[in-house]
Coordinates of C-alpha atoms and ligand atoms in Angstrom, one line a residue:
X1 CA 0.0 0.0 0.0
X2 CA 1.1 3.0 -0.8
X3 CA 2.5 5.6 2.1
X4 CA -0.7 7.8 2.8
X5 CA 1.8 11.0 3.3
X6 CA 4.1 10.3 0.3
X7 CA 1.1 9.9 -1.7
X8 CA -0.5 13.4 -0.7
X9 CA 2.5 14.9 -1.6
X10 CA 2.4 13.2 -4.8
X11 CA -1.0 13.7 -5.7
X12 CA -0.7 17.4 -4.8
X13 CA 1.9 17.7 -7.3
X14 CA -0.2 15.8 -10.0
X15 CA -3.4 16.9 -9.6
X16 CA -1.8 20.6 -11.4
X17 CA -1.0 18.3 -14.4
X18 CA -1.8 14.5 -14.9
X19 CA 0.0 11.9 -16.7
X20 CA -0.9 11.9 -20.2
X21 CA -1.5 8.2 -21.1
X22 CA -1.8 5.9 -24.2
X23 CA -2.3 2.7 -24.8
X24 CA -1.9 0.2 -27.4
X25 CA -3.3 -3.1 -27.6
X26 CA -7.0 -2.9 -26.6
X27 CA -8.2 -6.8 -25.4
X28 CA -8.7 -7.8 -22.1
X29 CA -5.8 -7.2 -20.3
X30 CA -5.2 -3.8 -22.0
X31 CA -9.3 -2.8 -21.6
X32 CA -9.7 -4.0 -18.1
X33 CA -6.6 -4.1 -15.7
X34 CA -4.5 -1.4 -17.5
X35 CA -7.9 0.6 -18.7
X36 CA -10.9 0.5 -17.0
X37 CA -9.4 0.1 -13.6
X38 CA -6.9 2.8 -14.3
X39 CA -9.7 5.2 -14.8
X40 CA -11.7 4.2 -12.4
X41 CA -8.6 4.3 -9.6
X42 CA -6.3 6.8 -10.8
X43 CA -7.9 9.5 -12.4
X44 CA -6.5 12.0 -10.1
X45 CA -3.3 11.3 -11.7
X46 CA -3.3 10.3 -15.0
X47 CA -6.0 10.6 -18.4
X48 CA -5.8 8.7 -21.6
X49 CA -5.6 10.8 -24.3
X50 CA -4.9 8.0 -27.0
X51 CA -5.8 3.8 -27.9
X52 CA -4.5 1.9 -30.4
X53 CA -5.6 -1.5 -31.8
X54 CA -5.7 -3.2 -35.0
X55 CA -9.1 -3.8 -34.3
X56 CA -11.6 -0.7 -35.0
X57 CA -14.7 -2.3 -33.7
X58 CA -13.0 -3.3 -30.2
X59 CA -11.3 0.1 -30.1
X60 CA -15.1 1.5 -30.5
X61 CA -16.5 -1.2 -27.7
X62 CA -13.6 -0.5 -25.9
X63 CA -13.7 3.4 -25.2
X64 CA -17.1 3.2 -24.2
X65 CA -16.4 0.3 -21.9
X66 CA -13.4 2.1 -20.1
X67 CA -15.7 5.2 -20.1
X68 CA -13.0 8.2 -21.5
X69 CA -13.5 10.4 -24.2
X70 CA -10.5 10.0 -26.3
X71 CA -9.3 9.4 -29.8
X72 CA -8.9 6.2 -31.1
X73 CA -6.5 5.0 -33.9
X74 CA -6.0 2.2 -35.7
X75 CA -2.5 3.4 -36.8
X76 CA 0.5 3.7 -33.7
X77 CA 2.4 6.7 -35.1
X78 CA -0.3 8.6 -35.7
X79 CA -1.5 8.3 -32.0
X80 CA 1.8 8.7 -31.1
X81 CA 2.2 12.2 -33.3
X82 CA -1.0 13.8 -32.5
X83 CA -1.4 13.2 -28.9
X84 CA 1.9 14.1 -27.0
X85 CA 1.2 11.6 -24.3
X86 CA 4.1 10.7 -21.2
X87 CA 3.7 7.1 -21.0
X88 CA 2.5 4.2 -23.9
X89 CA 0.9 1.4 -22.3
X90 CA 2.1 -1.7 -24.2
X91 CA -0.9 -4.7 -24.1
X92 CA -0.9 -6.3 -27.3
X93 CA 0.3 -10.0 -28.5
X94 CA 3.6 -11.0 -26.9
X95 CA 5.5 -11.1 -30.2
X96 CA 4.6 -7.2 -31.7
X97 CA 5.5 -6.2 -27.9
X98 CA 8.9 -4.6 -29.3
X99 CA 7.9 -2.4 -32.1
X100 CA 5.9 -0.4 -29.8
X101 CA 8.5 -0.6 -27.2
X102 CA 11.2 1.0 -29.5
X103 CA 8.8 3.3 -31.3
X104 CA 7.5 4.6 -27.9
X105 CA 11.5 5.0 -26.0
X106 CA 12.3 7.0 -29.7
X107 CA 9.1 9.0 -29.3
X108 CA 11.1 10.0 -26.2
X109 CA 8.2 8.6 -23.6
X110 CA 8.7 6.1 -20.6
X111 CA 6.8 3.4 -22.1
X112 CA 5.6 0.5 -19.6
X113 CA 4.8 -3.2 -21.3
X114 CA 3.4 -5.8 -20.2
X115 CA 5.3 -9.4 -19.5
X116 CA 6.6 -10.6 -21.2
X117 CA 8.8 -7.7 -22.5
X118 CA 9.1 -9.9 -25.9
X119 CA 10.1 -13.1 -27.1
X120 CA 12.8 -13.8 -29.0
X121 CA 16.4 -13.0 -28.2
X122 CA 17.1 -10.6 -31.8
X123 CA 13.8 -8.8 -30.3
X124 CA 15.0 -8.0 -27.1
X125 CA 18.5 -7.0 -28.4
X126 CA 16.4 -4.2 -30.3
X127 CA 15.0 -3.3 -26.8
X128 CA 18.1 -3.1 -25.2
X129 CA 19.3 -0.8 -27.6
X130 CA 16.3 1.8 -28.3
X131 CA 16.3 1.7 -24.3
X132 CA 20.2 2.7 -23.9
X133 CA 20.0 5.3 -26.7
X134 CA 16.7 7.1 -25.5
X135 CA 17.7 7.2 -22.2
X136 CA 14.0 6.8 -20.8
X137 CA 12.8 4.4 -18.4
X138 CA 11.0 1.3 -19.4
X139 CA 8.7 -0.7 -16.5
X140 CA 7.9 -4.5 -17.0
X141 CA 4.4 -5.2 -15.8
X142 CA 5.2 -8.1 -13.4
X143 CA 2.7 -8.2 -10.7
X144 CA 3.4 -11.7 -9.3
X145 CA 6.0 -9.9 -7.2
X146 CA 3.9 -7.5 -4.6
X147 CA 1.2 -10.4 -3.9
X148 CA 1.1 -11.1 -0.4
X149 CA 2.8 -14.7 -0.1
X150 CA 5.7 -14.3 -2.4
X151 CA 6.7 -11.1 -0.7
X152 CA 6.5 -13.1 2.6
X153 CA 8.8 -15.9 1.1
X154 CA 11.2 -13.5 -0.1
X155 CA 11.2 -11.7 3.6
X156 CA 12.1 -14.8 5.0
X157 CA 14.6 -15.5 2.7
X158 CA 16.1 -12.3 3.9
X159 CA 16.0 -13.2 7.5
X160 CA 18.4 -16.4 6.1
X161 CA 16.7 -18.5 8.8
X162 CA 17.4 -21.8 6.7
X163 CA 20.7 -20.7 5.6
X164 CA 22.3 -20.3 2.5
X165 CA 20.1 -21.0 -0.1
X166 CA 21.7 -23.6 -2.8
X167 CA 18.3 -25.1 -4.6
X168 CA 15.0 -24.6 -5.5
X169 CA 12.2 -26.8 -6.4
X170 CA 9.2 -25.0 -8.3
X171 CA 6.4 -26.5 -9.9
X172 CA 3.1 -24.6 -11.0
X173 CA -0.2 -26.3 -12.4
X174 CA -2.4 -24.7 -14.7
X175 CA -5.9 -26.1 -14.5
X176 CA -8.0 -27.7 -17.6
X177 CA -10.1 -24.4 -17.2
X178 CA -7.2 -21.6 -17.2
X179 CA -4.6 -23.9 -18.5
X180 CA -6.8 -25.0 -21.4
X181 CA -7.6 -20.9 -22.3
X182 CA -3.9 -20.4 -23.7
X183 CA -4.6 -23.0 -26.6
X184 CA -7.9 -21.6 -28.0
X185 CA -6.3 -18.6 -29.2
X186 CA -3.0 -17.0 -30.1
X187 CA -1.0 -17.9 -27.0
X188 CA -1.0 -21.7 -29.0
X189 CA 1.3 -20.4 -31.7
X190 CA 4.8 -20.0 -30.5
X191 CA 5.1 -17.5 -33.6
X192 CA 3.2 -15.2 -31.1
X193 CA 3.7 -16.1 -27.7
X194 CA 6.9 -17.8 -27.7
X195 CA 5.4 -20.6 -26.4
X196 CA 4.4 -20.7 -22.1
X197 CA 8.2 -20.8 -21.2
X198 CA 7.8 -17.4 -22.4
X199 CA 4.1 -16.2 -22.1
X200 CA 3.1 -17.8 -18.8
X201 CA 6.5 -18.8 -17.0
X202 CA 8.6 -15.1 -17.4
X203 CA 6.2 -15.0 -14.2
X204 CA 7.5 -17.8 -12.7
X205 CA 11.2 -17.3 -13.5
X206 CA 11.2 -13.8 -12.5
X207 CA 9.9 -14.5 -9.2
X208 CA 12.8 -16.8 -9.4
X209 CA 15.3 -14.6 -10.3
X210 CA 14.1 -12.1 -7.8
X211 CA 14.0 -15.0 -4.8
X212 CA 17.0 -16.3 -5.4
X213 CA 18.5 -13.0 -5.9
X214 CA 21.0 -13.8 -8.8
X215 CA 20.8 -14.1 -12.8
X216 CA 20.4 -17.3 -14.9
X217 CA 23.6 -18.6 -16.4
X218 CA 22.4 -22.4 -17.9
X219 CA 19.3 -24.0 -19.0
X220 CA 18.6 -27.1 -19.7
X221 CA 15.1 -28.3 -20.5
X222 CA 12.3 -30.8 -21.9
X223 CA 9.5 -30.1 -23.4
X224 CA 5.8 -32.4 -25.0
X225 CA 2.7 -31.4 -26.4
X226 CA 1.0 -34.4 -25.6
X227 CA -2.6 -33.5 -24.3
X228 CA -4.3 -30.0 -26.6
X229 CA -3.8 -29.3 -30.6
X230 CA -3.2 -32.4 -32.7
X231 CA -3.4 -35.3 -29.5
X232 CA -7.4 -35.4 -29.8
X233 CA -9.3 -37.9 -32.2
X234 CA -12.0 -35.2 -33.1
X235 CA -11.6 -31.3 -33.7
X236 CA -13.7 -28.5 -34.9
X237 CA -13.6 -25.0 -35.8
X238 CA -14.5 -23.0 -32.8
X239 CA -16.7 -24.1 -30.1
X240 CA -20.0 -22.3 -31.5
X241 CA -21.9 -24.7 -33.5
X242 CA -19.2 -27.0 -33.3
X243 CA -20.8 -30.7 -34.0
X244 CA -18.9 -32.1 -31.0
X245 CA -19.7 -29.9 -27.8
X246 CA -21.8 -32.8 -26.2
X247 CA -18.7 -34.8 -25.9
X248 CA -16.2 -32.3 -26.0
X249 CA -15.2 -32.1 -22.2
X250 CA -13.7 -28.6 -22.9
X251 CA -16.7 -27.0 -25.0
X252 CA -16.7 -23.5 -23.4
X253 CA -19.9 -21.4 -24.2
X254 CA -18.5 -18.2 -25.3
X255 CA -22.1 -16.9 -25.6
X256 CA -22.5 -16.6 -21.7
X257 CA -19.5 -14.4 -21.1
X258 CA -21.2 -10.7 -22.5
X259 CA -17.4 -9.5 -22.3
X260 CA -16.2 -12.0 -24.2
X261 CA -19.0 -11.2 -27.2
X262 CA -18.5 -7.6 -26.8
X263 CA -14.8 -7.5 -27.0
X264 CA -14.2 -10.7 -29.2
X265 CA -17.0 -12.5 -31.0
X266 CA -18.8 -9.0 -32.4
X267 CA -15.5 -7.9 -33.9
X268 CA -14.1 -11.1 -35.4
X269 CA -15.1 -9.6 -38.9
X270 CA -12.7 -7.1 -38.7
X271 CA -9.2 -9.3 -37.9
X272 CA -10.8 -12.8 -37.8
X273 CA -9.5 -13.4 -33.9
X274 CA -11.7 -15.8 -32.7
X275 CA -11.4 -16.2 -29.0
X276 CA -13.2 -19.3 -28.7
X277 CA -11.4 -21.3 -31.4
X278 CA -11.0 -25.5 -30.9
X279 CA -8.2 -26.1 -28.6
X280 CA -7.6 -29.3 -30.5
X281 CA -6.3 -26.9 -33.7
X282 CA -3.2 -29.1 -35.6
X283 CA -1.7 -25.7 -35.9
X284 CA -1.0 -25.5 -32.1
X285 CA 2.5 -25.8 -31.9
X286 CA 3.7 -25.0 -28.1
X287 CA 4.4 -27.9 -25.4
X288 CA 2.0 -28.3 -22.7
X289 CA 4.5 -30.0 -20.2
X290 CA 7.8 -28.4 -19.6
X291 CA 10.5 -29.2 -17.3
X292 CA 13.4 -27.1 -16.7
X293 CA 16.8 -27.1 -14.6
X294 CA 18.8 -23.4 -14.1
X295 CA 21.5 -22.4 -12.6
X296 CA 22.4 -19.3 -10.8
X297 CA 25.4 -17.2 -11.5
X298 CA 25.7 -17.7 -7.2
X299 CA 25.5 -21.3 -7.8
X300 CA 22.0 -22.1 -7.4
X301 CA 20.3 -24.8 -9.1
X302 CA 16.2 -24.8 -9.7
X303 CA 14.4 -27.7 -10.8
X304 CA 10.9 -26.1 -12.6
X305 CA 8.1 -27.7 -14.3
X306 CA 4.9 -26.4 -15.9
X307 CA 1.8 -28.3 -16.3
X308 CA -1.4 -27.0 -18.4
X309 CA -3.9 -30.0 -17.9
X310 CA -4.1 -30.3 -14.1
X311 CA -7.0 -30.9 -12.4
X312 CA -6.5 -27.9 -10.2
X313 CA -4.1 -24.5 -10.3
X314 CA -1.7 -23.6 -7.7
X315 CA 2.0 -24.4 -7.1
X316 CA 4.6 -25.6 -5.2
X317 CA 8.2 -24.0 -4.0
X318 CA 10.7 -24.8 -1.7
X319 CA 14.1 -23.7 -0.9
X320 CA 16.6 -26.0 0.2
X321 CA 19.4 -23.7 2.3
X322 CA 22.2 -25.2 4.1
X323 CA 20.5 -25.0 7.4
X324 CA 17.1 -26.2 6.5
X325 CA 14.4 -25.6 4.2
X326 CA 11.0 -23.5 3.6
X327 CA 8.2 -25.0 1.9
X328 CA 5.0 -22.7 0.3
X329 CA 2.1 -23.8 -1.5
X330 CA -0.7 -22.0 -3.1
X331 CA -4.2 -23.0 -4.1
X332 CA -3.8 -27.0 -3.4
X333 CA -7.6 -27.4 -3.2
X334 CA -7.7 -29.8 -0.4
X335 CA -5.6 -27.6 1.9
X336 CA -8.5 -25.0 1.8
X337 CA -11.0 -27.6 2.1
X338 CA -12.0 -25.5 -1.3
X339 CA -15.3 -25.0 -1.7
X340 CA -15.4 -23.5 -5.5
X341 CA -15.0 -25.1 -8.5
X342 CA -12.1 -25.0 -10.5
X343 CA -14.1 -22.5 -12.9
X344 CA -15.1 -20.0 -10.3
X345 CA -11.5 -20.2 -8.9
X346 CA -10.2 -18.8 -12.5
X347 CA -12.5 -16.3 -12.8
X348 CA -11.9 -15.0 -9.2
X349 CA -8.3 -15.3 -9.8
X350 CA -9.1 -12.7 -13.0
X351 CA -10.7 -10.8 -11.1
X352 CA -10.2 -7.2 -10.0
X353 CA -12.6 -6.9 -7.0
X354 CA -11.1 -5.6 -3.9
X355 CA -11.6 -8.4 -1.3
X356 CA -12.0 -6.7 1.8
X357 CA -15.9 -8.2 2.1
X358 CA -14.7 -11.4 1.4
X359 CA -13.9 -14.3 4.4
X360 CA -10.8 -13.8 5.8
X361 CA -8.3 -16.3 4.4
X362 CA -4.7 -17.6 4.7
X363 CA -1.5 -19.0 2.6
X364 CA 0.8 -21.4 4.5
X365 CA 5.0 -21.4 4.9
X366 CA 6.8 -24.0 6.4
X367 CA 10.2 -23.4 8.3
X368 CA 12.2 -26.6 9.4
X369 CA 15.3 -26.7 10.4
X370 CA 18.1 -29.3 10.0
X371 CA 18.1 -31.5 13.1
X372 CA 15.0 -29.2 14.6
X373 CA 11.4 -28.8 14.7
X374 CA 9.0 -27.2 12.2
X375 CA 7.5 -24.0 12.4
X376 CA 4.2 -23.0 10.2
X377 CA 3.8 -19.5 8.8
X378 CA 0.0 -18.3 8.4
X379 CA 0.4 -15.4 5.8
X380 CA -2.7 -13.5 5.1
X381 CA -4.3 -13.9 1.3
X382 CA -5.3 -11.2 -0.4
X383 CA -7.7 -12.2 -3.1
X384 CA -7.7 -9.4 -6.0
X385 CA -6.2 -9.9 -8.8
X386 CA -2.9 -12.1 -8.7
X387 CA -3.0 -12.2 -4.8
X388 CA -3.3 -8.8 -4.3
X389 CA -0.3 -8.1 -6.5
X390 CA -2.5 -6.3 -9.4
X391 CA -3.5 -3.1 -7.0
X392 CA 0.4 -2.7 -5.4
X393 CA 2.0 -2.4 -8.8
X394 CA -0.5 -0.2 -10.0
X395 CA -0.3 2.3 -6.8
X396 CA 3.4 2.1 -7.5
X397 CA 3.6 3.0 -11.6
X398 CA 0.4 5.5 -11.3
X399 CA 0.6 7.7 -7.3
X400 CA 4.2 7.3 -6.6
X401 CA 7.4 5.8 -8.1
X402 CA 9.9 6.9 -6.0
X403 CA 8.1 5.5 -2.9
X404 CA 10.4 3.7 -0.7
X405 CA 10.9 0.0 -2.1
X406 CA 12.5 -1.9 0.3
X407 CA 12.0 -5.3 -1.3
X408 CA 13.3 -4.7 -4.8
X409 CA 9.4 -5.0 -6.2
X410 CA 9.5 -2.8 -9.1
X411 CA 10.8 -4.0 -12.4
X412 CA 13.0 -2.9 -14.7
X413 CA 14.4 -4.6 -18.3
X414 CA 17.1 -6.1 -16.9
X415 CA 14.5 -8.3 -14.7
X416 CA 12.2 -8.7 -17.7
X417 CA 15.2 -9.8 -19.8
X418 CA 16.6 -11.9 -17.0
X419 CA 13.0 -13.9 -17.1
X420 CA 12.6 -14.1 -20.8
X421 CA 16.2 -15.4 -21.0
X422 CA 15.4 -18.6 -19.5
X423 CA 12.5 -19.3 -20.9
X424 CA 14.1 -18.9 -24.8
X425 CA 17.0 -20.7 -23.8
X426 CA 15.0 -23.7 -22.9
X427 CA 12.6 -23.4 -26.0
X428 CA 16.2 -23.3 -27.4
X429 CA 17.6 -26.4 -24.9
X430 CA 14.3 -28.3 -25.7
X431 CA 14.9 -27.7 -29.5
X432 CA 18.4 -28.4 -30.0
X433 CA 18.6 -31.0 -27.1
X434 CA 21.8 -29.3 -25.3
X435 CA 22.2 -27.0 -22.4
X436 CA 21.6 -23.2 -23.4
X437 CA 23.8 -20.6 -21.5
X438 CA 22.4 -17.4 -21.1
X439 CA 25.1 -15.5 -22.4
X440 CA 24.5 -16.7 -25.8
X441 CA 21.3 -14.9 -26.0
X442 CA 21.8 -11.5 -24.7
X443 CA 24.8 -9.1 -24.0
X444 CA 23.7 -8.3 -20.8
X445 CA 26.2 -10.4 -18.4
X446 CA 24.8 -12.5 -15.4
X447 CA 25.7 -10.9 -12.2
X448 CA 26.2 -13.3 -9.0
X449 CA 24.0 -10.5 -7.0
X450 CA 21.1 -9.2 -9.1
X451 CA 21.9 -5.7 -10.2
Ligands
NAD1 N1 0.4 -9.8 -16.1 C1 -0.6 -10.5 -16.3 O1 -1.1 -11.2 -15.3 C2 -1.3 -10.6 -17.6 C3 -2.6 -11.2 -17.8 C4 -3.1 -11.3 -19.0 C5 -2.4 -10.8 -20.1 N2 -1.2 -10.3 -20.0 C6 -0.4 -9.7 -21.2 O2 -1.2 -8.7 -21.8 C7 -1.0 -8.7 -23.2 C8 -2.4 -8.8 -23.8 O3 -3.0 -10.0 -23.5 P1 -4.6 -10.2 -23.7 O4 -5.0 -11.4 -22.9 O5 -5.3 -8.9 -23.4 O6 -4.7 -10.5 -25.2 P2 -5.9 -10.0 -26.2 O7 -5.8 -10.9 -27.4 O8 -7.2 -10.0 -25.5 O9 -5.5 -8.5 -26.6 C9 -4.5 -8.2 -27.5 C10 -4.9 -7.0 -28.3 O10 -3.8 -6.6 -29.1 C11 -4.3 -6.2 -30.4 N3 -3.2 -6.2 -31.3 C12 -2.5 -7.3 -31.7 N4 -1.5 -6.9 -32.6 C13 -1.6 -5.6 -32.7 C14 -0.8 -4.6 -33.4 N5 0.2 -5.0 -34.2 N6 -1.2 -3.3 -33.2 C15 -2.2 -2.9 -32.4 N7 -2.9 -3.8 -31.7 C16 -2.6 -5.1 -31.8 C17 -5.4 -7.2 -30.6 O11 -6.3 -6.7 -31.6 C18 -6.1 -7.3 -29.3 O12 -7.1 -6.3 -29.1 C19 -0.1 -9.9 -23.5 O13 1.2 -9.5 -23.7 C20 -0.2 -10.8 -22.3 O14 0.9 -11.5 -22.0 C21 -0.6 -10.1 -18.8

C-alpha cells in the first residue's frame, strides 16, 4: 500500500498536471486491468488521451467500456504524433511487444509493457538498444512480485533462517479451465507467444530470479505437447456450432461471457480473432509440459516444471538452504477444504474486485530446520487480482514511483530480460537437445547478485 503522506505529496503535485496516457493493444488485459481500472482508480493522476488496436470495432467497444473520451487510432504513429502523451501502455500479443517498445522510448516517452517484455532473443537485443539510446525508463508489468505470499517468502529468505540458499524446487499447475484458455487462441502459436516458457512462466522465473536473488547462467530443458492441438481424435472450428460440444469435455460457451462477445465475437469480422477457437487446432504448436533445470550465476540450481492440464491451479516451492528448508504452496484445493470449483476459482483469480468483504483467508509457509522442529507461517491472502499483487503495482507505476521499495518489487528490463532469457534458452535447450547458456542470448552479463 502505498504511504498515505508520500502519496499526498504526490497527488498534490499531480493533480496541477496529470500523466498523459496511451495505450496500445485494446483486449482484455489492456481494456480491463490497464484501462478500465486505471480510470476508475487513478484518475487524479493520470487521463488517456490515445488507444491503439488493429481492431476498430473493439477500439469502439472498448472506449465506451473504459468510459473516456479519447481518440482512437487504428495506426501507432499517428497516436503517437497527435497526442503528445508521457507514458504508452504496451498490451498487445507478446510477439509485436517490441515495435511499440522501441517506437514509444524514440518518441522519447517512458513506455511500460506488459510481461513478457518480448520473445525472442534478436527482439530483445532491439529493446536493449532503443532503451540505452533514448535514455527513458521502461517498466515490466510483473505483478506476481507485490502479492502477499511471495513477498513473505522473499522476507524470509532475507532473514536467512534456513541458511544459504543452494536449490530450489518449483512447480506450477495450470488447471483444464485456465490452463486449457492459452490453446484456444494465439497464445498456442509460439510465432506469437513464444510458447508458455515465455508467455506464462517469465512470471515464474522472475519470481525466481528475484528469490534467489541472482541471474540465470544455464538452461537445460524438456518439453511435450501431448494433451491440446493435434493429441485429440475429433476437432472442430470453434466451439459455437461445433458438432462435437456434447462430448467435447472442454466446450466453453463463449455466448455466456457478455465480455467475451463484446470484446471478441462481435469484432471477429474485422481481424478474424476468434477467442473461442478448438483447442484441439493441428496448428497448435507450443508444449503443454515443460520441465526445466537453471543455474544461478551464485551457484544455485532450480528444478521447474509447468503443467497446463491439471486438475487444479496452484504451485509448489521450496528452498533447500544449508540449514534447512522452507516450503510454500498456493491454491492445493484440499488444503482449503475449497469450496469453488475450478471454474469460479479462475475467474476470481481474474478478477479485480477488492476483497475486503470477502472471508478472511490464509496461505501457509513451512520453516524446518536441519536437526529441529518445524514452524508454520500463516500469511494473510489477499484475493484481488494475482493475490493482491495487481492493485500494489499499480499504486506504485500511477501515485508514486519513487516510494520507498525496500524489497526490490519494481521492475525494470534487466529483470524482464533476465526472465525471458530462460524461458528462450530452454525453448532453445528443448529444440536443440543441449544446455543453453544465457550468455548466448543477450549481452547483458549474469551478475552473482542481481543488479
Ligand atoms: N500480467 C498478467 O497477469 C497478464 C494477464 C493477461 C495478459 N497479460 C499480457 O497482456 C497482453 C495482452 O493480452 P490479452 O490477454 O489482453 O490479449 P488479447 O488478445 O485480448 O488482446 C491483444 C490485443 O492486441 C491487439 N493487437 C494485436 N496486434 C496488434 C498490433 N500490431 N497493433 C495494435 N494492436 C494489436 C489485438 O487486436 C487485441 O485487441 C499480453 O502481452 C499478455 O501476455 C498479462
Amino acid at each position: 500500500m502505498a504511504n498515505p503522506m508520500t502519496s499526498l505529496m504526490a497527488k498534490s503535485s499531480i493533480l496541477a498536471k496529470k500523466k498523459r496516457l496511451v495505450l496500445v493493444g485494446t483486449g482484455i488485459r489492456g481494456s480491463t486491468f490497464w484501462g478500465k481500472r486505471v480510470v476508475g482508480q487513478y484518475s487524479d493522476y493520470v487521463e488517456f488521451v490515445g488507444l491503439c488496436d488493429i481492431n476498430p470495432g473493439r477500439l469502439e467497444f472498448v472506449k465506451k467500456y473504459m468510459g473516456v473520451d479519447c481518440p482512437t487510432f487504428t495506426d501507432f504513429d499517428e497516436m503517437m504524433k497527435k497526442t503528445s502523451p508521457d507514458m504508452l501502455i504496451v498490451t498487445t500479443v507478446d510477439a509485436t511487444h517490441h515495435q511499440f517498445i522501441v517506437k514509444g522510448l524514440k518518441y522519447g516517452v517512458e513506455v511500460l509493457t506488459e510481461k513478457p517484455l518480448t520473445t525472442d532473443e534478436d527482439k530483445c537485443a532491439e529493446i536493449l538498444k532503443a532503451e540505452k539510446e533514448s535514455g527513458k525508463k521502461l517498466i515490466v508489468g510483473f505483478n506476481y512480485r507485490y502479492a502477499t505470499l511471495p513477498t513473505k517468502l522473499k522476507e524470509l529468505l532475507i532473514s536467512n533462517e534456513i541458511g544459504k540458499v543452494t536449490s530450489v524446487d518449483f512447480h506450477w499447475y495450470l488447471n483444464v479451465y485456465h490452463g486449457a484458455d492459452y490453446f484456444r487462441r494465439w497464445h498456442g502459436l509460439r510465432g506469437k507467444g513464444g510458447t508458455l516458457l515465455v508467455h506464462k512462466a517469465t512470471h515464474h522465473f522472475d519470481l525466481l530470479n528475484w528469490f534467489i536473488d541472482s541471474d540465470p547462467v544455464e538452461v537445460f530443458a524438456y518439453g511435450g505437447l501431448e494433451h491440446y492441438g493435434k493429441n485429440n481424435a475429433f476437432r472442430g472450428e470453434k466451439c459455437r456450432g461445433c458438432a462435437h460440444r456434447d462430448k467435447c469435455k472442454f466446450f466453453w460457451d463463449i455466448t455466456q461471457d457478455q465480455m467475451a462477445m463484446d470484446l471478441y465475437a462481435a469484432n471477429e469480422n474485422y481481424d478474424g480473432y476468434i477467442r473461442d477457437n478448438c483447442l484441439w487446432r493441428n496448428e497448435i504448436d507450443i508444449y503443454d509440459k515443460m520441465a526445466v533445470q537453471i543455474k544461478y550465476a551464485n551457484d544455485v540450481q532450480v528444478s521447474y516444471s509447468l503443467t497446463t492440464y491439471s486438475p487444479y491451479e496452484g504451485w509448489r516451492i521450496a528452498f533447500n538452504g544449508l540449514n534447512g528448508r522452507l516450503d510454500s504452496w498456493l491454491d492445493i484445493p484440499w488444503r482449503r477444504e475449497e469450496k469453488l470449483t475450478q471454474a469460479e476459482l479462475h475467474a476470481q483469480e481474474m478478477s479485480q474486485e477488492d476483497d475486503s468483504d470477502s472471508t478472511p483467508d490464509y496461505d501457509e509457509a513451512v520453516i524446518m530446520k536441519n536437526f529441529g522442529d518445524y514452524k508454520k507461517i500463516q500469511i494473510h491472502a489477499a484475493k484481488g487480482g494475482h493475490g493482491g499483487g495487481d492493485k500494489l503495482l499499480q499504486d506504485r507505476i500511477f501515485v508514486d514511483q519513487n516510494m520507498p521499495d525496500p524489497m526490490r518489487h519494481a521492475a525494470g528490463t534487466r529483470d524482464g530480460v533476465m526472465s525471458i532469457m530462460i524461458g528462450i534458452a530452454a525453448r532453445k535447450s528443448i529444440e536443440e537437445q543441449r544446455p543453453v547458456r544465457i550468455e548466448e542470448l543477450t549481452s547483458l552479463k549474469p551478475s552473482v547478485k542481481r543488479l
